[in-house]
PDB file of C-alpha atoms in Angstrom:
ATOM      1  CA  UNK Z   1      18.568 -31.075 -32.351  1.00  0.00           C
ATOM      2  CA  UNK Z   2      19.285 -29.263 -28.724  1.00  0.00           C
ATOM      3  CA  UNK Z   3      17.797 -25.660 -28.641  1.00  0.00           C
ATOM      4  CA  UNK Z   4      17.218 -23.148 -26.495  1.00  0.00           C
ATOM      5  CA  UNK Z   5      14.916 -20.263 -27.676  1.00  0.00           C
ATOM      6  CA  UNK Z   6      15.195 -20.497 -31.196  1.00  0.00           C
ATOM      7  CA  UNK Z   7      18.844 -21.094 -31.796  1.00  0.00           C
ATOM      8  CA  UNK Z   8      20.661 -24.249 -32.145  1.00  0.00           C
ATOM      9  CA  UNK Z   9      23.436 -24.840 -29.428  1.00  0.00           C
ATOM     10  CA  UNK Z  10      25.339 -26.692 -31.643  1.00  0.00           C
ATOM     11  CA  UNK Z  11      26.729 -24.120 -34.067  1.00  0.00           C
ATOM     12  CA  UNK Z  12      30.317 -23.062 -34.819  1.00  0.00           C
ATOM     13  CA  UNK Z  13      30.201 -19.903 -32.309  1.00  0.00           C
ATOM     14  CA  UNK Z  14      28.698 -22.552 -29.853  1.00  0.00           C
ATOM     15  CA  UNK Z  15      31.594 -25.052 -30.181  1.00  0.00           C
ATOM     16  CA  UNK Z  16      34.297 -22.162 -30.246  1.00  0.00           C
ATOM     17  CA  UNK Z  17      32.643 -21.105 -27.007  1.00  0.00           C
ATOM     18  CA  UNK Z  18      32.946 -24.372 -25.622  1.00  0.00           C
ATOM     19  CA  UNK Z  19      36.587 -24.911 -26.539  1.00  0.00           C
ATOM     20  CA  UNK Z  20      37.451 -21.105 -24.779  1.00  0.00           C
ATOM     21  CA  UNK Z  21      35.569 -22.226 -21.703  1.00  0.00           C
ATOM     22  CA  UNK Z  22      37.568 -25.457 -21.229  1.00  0.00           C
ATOM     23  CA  UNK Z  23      40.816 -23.836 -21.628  1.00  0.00           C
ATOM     24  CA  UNK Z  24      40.372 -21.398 -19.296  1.00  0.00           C
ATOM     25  CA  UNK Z  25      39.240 -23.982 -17.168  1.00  0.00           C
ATOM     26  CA  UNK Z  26      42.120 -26.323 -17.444  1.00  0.00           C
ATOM     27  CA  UNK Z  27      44.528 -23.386 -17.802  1.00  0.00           C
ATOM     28  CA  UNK Z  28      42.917 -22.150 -13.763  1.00  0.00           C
ATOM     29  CA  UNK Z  29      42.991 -26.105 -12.859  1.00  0.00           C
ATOM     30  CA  UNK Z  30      46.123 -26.955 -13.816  1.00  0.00           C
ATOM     31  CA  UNK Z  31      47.358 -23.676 -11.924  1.00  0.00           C
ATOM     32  CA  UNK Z  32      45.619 -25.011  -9.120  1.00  0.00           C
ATOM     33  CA  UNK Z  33      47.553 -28.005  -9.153  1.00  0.00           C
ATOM     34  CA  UNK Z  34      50.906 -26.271  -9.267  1.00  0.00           C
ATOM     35  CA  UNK Z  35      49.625 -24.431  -6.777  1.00  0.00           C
ATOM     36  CA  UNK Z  36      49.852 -27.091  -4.296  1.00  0.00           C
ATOM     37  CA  UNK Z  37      51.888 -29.223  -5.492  1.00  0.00           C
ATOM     38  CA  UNK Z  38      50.605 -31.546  -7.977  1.00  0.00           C
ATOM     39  CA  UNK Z  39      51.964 -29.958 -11.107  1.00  0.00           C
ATOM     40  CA  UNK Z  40      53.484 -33.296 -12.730  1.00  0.00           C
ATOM     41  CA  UNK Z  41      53.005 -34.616 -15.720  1.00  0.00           C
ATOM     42  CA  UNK Z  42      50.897 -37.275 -15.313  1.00  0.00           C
ATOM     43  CA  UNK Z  43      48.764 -35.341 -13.208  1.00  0.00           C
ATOM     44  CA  UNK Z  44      48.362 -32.436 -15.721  1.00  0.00           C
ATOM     45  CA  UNK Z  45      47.232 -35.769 -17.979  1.00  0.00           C
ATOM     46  CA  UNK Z  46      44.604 -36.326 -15.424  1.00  0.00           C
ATOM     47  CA  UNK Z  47      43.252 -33.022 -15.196  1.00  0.00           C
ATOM     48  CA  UNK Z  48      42.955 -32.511 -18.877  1.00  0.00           C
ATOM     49  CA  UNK Z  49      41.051 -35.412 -19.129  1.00  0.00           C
ATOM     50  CA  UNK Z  50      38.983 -35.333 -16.367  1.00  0.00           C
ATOM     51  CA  UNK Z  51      37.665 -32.110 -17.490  1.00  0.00           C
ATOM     52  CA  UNK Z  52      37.249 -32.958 -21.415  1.00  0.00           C
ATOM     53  CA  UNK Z  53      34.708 -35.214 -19.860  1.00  0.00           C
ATOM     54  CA  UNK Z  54      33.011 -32.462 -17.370  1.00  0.00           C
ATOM     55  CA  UNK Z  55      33.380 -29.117 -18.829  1.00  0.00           C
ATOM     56  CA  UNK Z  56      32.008 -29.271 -22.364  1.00  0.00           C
ATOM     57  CA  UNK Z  57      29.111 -31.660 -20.760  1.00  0.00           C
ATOM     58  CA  UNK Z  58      28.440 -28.728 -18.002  1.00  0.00           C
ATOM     59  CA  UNK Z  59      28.549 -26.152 -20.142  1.00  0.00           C
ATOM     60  CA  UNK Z  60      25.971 -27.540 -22.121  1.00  0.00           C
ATOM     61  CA  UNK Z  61      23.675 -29.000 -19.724  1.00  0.00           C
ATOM     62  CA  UNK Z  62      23.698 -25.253 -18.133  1.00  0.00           C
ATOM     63  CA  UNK Z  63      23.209 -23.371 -21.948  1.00  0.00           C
ATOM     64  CA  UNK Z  64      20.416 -25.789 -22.368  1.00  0.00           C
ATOM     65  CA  UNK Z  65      18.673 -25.565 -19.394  1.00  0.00           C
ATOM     66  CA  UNK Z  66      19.426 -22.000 -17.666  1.00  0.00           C
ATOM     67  CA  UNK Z  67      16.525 -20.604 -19.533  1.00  0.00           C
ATOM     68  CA  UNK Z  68      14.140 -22.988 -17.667  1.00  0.00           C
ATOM     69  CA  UNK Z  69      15.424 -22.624 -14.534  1.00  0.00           C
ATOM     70  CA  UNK Z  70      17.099 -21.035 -11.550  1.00  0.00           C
ATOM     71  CA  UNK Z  71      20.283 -19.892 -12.921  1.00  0.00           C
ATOM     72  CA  UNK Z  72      21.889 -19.732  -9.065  1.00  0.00           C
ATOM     73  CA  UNK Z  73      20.944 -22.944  -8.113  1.00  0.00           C
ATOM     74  CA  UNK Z  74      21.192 -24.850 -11.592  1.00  0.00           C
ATOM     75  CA  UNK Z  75      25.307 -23.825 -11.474  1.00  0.00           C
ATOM     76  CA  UNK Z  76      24.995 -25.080  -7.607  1.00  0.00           C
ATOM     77  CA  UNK Z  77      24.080 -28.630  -9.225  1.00  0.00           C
ATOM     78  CA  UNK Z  78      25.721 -28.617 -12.189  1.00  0.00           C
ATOM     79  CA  UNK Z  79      29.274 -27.997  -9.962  1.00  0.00           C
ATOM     80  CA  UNK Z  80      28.566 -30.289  -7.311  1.00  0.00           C
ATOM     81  CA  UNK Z  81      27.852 -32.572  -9.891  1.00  0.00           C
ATOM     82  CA  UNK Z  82      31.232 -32.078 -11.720  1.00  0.00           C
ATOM     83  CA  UNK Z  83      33.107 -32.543  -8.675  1.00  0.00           C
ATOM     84  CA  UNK Z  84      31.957 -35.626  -7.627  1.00  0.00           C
ATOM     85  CA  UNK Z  85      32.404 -36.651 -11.459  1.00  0.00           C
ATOM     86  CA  UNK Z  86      36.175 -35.541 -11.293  1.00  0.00           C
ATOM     87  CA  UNK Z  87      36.659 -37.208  -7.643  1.00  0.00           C
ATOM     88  CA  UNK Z  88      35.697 -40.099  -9.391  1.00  0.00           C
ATOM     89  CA  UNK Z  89      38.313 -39.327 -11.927  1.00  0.00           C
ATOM     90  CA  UNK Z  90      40.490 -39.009  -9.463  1.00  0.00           C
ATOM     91  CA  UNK Z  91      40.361 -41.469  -7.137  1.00  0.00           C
ATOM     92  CA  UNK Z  92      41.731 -43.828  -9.078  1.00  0.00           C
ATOM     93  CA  UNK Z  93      44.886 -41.828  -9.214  1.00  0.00           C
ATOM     94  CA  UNK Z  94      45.454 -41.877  -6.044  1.00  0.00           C
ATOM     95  CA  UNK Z  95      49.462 -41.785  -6.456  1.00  0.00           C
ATOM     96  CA  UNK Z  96      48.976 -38.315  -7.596  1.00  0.00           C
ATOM     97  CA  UNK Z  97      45.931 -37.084  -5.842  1.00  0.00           C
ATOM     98  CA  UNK Z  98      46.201 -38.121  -2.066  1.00  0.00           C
ATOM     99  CA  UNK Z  99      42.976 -36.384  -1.366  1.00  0.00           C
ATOM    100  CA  UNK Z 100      41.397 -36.500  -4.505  1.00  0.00           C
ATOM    101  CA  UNK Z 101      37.857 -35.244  -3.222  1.00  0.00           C
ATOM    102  CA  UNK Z 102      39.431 -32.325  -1.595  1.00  0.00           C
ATOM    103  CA  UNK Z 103      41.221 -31.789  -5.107  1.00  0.00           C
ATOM    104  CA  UNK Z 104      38.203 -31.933  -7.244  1.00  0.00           C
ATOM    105  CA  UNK Z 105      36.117 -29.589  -4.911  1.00  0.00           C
ATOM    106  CA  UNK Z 106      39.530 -27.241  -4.349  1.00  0.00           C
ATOM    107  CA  UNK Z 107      40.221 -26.932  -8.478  1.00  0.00           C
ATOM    108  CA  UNK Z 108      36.738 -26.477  -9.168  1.00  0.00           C
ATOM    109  CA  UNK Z 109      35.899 -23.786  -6.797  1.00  0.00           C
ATOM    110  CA  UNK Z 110      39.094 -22.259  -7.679  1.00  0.00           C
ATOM    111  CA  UNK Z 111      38.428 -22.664 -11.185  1.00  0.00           C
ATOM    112  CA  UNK Z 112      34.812 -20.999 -10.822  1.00  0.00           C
ATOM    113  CA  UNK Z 113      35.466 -18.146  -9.161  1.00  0.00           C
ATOM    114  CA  UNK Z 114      38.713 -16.514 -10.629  1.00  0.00           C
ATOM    115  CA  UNK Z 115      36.710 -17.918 -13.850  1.00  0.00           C
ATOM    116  CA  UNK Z 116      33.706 -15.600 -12.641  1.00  0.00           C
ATOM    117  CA  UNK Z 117      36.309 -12.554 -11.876  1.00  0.00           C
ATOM    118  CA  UNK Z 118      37.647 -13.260 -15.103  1.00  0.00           C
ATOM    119  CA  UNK Z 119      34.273 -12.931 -17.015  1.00  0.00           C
ATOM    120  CA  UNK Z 120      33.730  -9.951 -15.165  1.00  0.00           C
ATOM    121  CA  UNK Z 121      36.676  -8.225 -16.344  1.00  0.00           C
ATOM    122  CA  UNK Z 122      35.834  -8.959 -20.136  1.00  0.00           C
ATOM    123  CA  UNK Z 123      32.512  -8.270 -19.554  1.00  0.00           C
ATOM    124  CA  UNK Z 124      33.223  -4.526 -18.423  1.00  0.00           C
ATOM    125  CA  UNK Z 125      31.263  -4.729 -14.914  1.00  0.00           C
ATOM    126  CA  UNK Z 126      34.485  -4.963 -12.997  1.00  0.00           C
ATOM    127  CA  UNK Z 127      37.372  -2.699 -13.867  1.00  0.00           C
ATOM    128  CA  UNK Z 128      41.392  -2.783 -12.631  1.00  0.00           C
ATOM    129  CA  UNK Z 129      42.119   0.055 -10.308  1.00  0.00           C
TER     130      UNK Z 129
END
């Protein structure tokens, strides 16, 4: 069984966890894609599944193994890593992603940092006004 410390990742509070983090990230994704311009259907297809392949995978890899190393530069690889996993995903749409690299590495960073403001927010450290 995965662990990290002395607590299983896979528990019920784990897995709720992991379905919050995903929607928020397809929820800031998708709005990335209406954003500019690629807010069909069959792209919105795309992105879901492109990222029920990455997210709960990164999320993870990054519970797992951010208590063995460098938290800063373990996100670094774990993002770079799910962008050139969703280019992938994405390249073979090209119909509905014209750049798809540019896509992937615009949705993600998008998604990561108004993800990170977000987290802030709920967190307490940042406050409105």
């Amino acid at each position: 069984m995965l662990e990290r410390g002395k607590e299983s990742v896979f528990n019920i509070g784990s897995i709720i966890l992991l379905v919050i983090c995903f929607v928020f990230t397809y929820i800031l994704e998708a709005g990335f894609a209406f954003i500019t311009g690629k807010g069909s259907k069959r792209a919105m297809a795309i992105i879901f599944l492109a990222n029920i392949i990455t997210n709960p995978a990164a999320n993870l890899f990054y519970w797992i193994a951010g208590s063995y190393f460098n938290k800063i530069i373990l996100v670094l690889l774990i993002e770079i890593a799910v962008v050139i996993l969703e280019w992938g995903c994405y390249i073979s749409f090209k119909s509905e992603f014209i750049y798809p690299a540019r896509f992937s590495l615009g949705a993600n960073t998008f998604s990561y940092f108004i993800g990170s403001i977000i987290l802030l927010f709920i967190k307490g450290d940042l406050k409105w006004g």
